[in-house]
Coordinates of C-alpha atoms and ligand atoms in Angstrom, one line a residue:
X1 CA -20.0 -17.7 2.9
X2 CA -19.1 -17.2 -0.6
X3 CA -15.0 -16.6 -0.2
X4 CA -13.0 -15.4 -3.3
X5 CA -10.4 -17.8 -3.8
X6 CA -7.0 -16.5 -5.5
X7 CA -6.3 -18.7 -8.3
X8 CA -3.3 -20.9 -7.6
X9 CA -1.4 -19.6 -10.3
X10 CA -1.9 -15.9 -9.5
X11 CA -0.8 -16.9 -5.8
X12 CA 2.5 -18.4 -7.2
X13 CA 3.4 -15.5 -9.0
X14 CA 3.0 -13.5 -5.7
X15 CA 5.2 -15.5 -4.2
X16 CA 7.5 -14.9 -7.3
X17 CA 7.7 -10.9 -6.9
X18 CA 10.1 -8.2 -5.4
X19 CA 8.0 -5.8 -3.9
X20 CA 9.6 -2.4 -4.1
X21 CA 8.3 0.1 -0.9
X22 CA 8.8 4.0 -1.7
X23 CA 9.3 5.8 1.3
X24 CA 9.5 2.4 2.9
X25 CA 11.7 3.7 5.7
X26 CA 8.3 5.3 7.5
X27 CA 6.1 2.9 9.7
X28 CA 3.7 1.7 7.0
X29 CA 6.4 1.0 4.9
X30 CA 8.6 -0.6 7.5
X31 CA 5.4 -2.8 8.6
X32 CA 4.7 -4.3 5.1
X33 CA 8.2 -4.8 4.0
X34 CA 8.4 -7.2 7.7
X35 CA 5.6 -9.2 6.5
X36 CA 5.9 -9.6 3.5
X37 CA 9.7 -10.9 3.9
X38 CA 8.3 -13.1 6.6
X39 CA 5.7 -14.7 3.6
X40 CA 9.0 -15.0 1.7
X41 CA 9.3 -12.3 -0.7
X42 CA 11.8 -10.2 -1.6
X43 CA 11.5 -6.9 -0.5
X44 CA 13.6 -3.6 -1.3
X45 CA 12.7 -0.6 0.8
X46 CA 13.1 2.7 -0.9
X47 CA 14.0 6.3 0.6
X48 CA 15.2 9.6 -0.7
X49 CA 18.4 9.0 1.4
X50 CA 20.0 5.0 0.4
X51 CA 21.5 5.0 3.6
X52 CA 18.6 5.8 5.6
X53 CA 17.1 3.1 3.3
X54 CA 20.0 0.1 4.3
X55 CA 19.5 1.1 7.9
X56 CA 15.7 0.5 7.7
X57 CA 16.3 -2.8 6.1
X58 CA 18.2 -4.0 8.3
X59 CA 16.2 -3.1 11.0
X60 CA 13.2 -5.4 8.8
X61 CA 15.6 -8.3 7.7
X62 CA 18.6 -9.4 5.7
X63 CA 19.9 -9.5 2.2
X64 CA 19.5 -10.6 -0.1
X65 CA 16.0 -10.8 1.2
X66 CA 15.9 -7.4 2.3
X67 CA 17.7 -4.5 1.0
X68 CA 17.2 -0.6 1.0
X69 CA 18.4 1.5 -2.2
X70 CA 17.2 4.6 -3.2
X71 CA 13.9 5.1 -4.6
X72 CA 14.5 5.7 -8.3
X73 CA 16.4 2.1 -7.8
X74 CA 14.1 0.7 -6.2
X75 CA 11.5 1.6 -9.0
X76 CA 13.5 0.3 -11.6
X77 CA 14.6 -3.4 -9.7
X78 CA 11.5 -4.5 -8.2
X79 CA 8.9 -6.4 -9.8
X80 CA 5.9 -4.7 -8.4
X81 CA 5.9 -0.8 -6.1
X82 CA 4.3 0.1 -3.2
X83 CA 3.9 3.9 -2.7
X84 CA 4.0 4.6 0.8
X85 CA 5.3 8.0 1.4
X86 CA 3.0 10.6 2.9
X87 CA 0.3 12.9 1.0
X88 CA 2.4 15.7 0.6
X89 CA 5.6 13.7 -1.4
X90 CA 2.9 11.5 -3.4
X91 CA 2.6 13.8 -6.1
X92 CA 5.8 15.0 -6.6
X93 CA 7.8 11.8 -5.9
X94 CA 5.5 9.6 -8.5
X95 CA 6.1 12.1 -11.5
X96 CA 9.7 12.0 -11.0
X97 CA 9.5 7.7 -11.4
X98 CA 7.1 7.8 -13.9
X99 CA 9.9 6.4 -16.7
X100 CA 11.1 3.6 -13.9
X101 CA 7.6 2.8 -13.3
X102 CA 6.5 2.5 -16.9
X103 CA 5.1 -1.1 -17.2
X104 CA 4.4 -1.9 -13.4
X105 CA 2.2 -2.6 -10.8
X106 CA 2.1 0.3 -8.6
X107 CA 0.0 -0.3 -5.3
X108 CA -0.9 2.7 -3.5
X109 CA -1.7 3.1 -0.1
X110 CA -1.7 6.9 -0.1
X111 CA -4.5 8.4 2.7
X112 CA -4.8 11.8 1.7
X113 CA -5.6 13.0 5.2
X114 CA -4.9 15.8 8.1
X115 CA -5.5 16.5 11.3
X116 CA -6.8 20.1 13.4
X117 CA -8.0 20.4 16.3
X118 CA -10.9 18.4 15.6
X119 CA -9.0 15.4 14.8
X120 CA -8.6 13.5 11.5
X121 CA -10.5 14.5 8.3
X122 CA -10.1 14.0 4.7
X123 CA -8.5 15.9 2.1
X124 CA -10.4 17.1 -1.4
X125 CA -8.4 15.5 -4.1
X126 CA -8.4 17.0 -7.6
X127 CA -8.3 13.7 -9.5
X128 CA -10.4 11.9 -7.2
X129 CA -8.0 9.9 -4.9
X130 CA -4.6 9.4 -4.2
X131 CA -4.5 6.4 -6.2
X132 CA -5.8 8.3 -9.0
X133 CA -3.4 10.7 -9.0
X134 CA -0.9 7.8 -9.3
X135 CA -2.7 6.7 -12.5
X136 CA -2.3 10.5 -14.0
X137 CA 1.4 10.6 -12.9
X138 CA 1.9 6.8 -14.3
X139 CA 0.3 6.6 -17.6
X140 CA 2.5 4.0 -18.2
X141 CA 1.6 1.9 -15.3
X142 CA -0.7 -0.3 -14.1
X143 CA -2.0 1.8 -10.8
X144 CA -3.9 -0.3 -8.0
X145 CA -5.2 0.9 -4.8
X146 CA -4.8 -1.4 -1.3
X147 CA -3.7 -1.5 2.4
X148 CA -4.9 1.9 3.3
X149 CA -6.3 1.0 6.4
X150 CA -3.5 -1.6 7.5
X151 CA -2.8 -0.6 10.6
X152 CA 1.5 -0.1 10.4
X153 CA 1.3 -1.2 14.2
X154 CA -0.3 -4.5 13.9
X155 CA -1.2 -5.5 10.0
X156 CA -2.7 -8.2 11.3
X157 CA -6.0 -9.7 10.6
X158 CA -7.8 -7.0 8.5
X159 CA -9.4 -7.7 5.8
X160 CA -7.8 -5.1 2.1
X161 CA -9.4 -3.4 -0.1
X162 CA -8.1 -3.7 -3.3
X163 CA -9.2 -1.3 -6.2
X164 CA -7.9 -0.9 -9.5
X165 CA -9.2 -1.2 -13.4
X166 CA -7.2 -4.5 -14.2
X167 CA -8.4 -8.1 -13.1
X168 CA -4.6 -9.6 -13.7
X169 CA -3.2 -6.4 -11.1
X170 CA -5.9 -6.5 -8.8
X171 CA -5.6 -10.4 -8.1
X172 CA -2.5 -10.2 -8.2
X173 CA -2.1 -7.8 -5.3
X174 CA -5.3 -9.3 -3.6
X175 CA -2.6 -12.6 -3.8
X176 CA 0.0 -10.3 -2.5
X177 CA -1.9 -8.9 0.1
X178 CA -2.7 -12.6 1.4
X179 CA 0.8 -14.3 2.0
X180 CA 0.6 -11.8 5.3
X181 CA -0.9 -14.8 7.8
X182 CA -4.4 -13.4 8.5
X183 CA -4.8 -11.0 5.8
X184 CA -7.6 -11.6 3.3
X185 CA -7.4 -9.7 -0.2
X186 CA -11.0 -8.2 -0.9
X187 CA -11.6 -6.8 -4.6
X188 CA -13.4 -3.8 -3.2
X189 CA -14.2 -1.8 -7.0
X190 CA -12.5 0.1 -9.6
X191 CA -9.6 3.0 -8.9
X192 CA -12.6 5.7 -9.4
X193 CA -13.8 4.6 -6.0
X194 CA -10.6 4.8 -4.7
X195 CA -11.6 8.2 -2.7
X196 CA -13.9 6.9 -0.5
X197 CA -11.4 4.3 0.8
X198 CA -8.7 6.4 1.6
X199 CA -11.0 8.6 3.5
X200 CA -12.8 6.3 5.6
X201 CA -9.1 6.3 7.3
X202 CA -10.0 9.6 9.1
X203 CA -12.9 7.4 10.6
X204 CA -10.6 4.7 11.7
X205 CA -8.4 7.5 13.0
X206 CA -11.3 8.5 15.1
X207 CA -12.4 4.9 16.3
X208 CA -8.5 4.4 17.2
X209 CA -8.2 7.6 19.2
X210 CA -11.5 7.3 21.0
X211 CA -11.2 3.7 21.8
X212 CA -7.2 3.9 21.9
X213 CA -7.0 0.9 19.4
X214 CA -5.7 -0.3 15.9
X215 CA -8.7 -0.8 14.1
X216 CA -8.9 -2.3 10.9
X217 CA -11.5 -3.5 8.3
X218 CA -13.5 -6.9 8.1
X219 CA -16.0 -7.1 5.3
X220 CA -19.1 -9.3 6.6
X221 CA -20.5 -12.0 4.0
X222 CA -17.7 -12.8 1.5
Ligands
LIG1 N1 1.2 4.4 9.2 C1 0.1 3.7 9.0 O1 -0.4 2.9 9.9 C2 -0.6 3.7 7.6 C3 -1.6 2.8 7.3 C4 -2.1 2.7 6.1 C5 -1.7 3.6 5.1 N2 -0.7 4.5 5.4 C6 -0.2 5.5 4.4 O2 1.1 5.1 4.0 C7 1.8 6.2 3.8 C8 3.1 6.2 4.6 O3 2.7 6.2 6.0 P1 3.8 6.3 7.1 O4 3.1 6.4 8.4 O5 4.8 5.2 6.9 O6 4.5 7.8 6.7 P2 5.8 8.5 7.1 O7 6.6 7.6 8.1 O8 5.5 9.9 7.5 O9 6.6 8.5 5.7 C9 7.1 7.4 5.1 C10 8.4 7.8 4.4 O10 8.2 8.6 3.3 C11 9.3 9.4 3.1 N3 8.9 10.8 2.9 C12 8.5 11.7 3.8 N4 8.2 12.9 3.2 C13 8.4 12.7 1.9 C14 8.3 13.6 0.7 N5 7.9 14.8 0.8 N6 8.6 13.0 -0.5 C15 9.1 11.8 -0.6 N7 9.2 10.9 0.4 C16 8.9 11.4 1.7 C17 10.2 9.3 4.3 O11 11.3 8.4 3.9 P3 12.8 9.0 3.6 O12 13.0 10.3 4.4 O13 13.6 7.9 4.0 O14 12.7 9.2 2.1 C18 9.4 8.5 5.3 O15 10.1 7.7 6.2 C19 1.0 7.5 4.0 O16 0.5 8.0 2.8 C20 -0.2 6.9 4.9 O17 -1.4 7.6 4.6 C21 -0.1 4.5 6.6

């Protein structure tokens, strides 16, 4: 089995970041910033409210590991951003942080999808995906695409996608991705196949409401 090791320099300067979490009060957001403070980082959960975010972070952990400040802070202290809010804020929330982001790693884990009476399907996106929708809003950013099928109950065990146009971001985050024990950072193609990722979530939707589980990815043969 051919495994992708992350270089142990790339690995040490995951250990090395604050991980920023927009809209990290929500479950996804909530779920990464646990583990990731459990691996050791720093993490600062963002919200639109900075009291809703102190009360999520101390639900997660304890400063000065684990602090909640409003978004726009939270763009500007951390090292590297997760996007985590829902479809509908994505757009809107990025091109108002686009100066705070200039010059960071922005992981988005965006699933532009909705749900009718038929269940979960995926929603057109005019750029393509989610993520590239981020790399419109953030010209000045370095825009990667990962954990959109973590499941926020469990993240545990699955293996990530990671997508994006630069090596240094992408193995960076695959790095990031695998200081949570069990996760395994897979370099999955660039942001332009983005859209396909982030709707293949409707289908794990579907798997999970049929067979009442959290299912998650594995990628066979690497
Ligand atoms: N849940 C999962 O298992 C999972 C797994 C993989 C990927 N994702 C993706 O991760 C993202 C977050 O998922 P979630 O389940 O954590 O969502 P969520 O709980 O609905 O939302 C996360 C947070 O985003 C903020 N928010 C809500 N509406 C907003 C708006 N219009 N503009 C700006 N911020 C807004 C809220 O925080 P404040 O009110 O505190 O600002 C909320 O707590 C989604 O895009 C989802 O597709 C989720």
């Amino acid at each position: 089995m051919a495994v992708a090791q992350v270089p142990p320099e790339i690995a040490a300067q995951a250990a090395r970041l604050t991980v920023g979490i927009l809209g990290g009060t929500g479950d996804q957001g909530r779920g990464l910033a646990r583990r990731l403070a459990l691996a050791g980082n720093r993490v600062i959960i963002g919200s639109r409210d900075a009291g809703r975010a102190a009360t999520a972070a101390a639900s997660v952990g304890s400063p000065p590991q684990v602090t909640g400040a409003a978004n726009e802070e939270v763009a500007r202290a951390a090292d590297l951003v997760i996007a985590a809010v829902p479809w509908e804020g994505h757009a809107d929330l990025l091109a108002r942080l686009a100066g705070a982001l200039e010059g960071k790693i922005v992981v988005d884990c965006v699933n532009p999808i909705a749900f009718d009476a038929r269940g979960a399907y995926a929603i057109p996106v005019p750029e393509g995906s989610a993520a590239q929708q981020a790399a419109a809003e953030l010209t000045g950013s370095t825009v990667v695409g990962a954990f959109h099928h973590v499941s926020a109950v469990l993240l545990l065990d699955p293996d990530v996608l990671v997508l994006g146009d630069d090596r240094h971001a992408t193995d960076l985050v695959q790095a990031l991705a695998e200081r949570i024990p069990g996760v395994r950072g897979v370099y999955a193609g660039r942001l332009r196949n983005c859209g396909q990722v982030e709707a293949l979530t409707a289908n794990l939707v579907s798997v999970n409401r049929r067979y009442k589980a959290h299912a998650g990815l594995r990628v066979t043969d690497v």
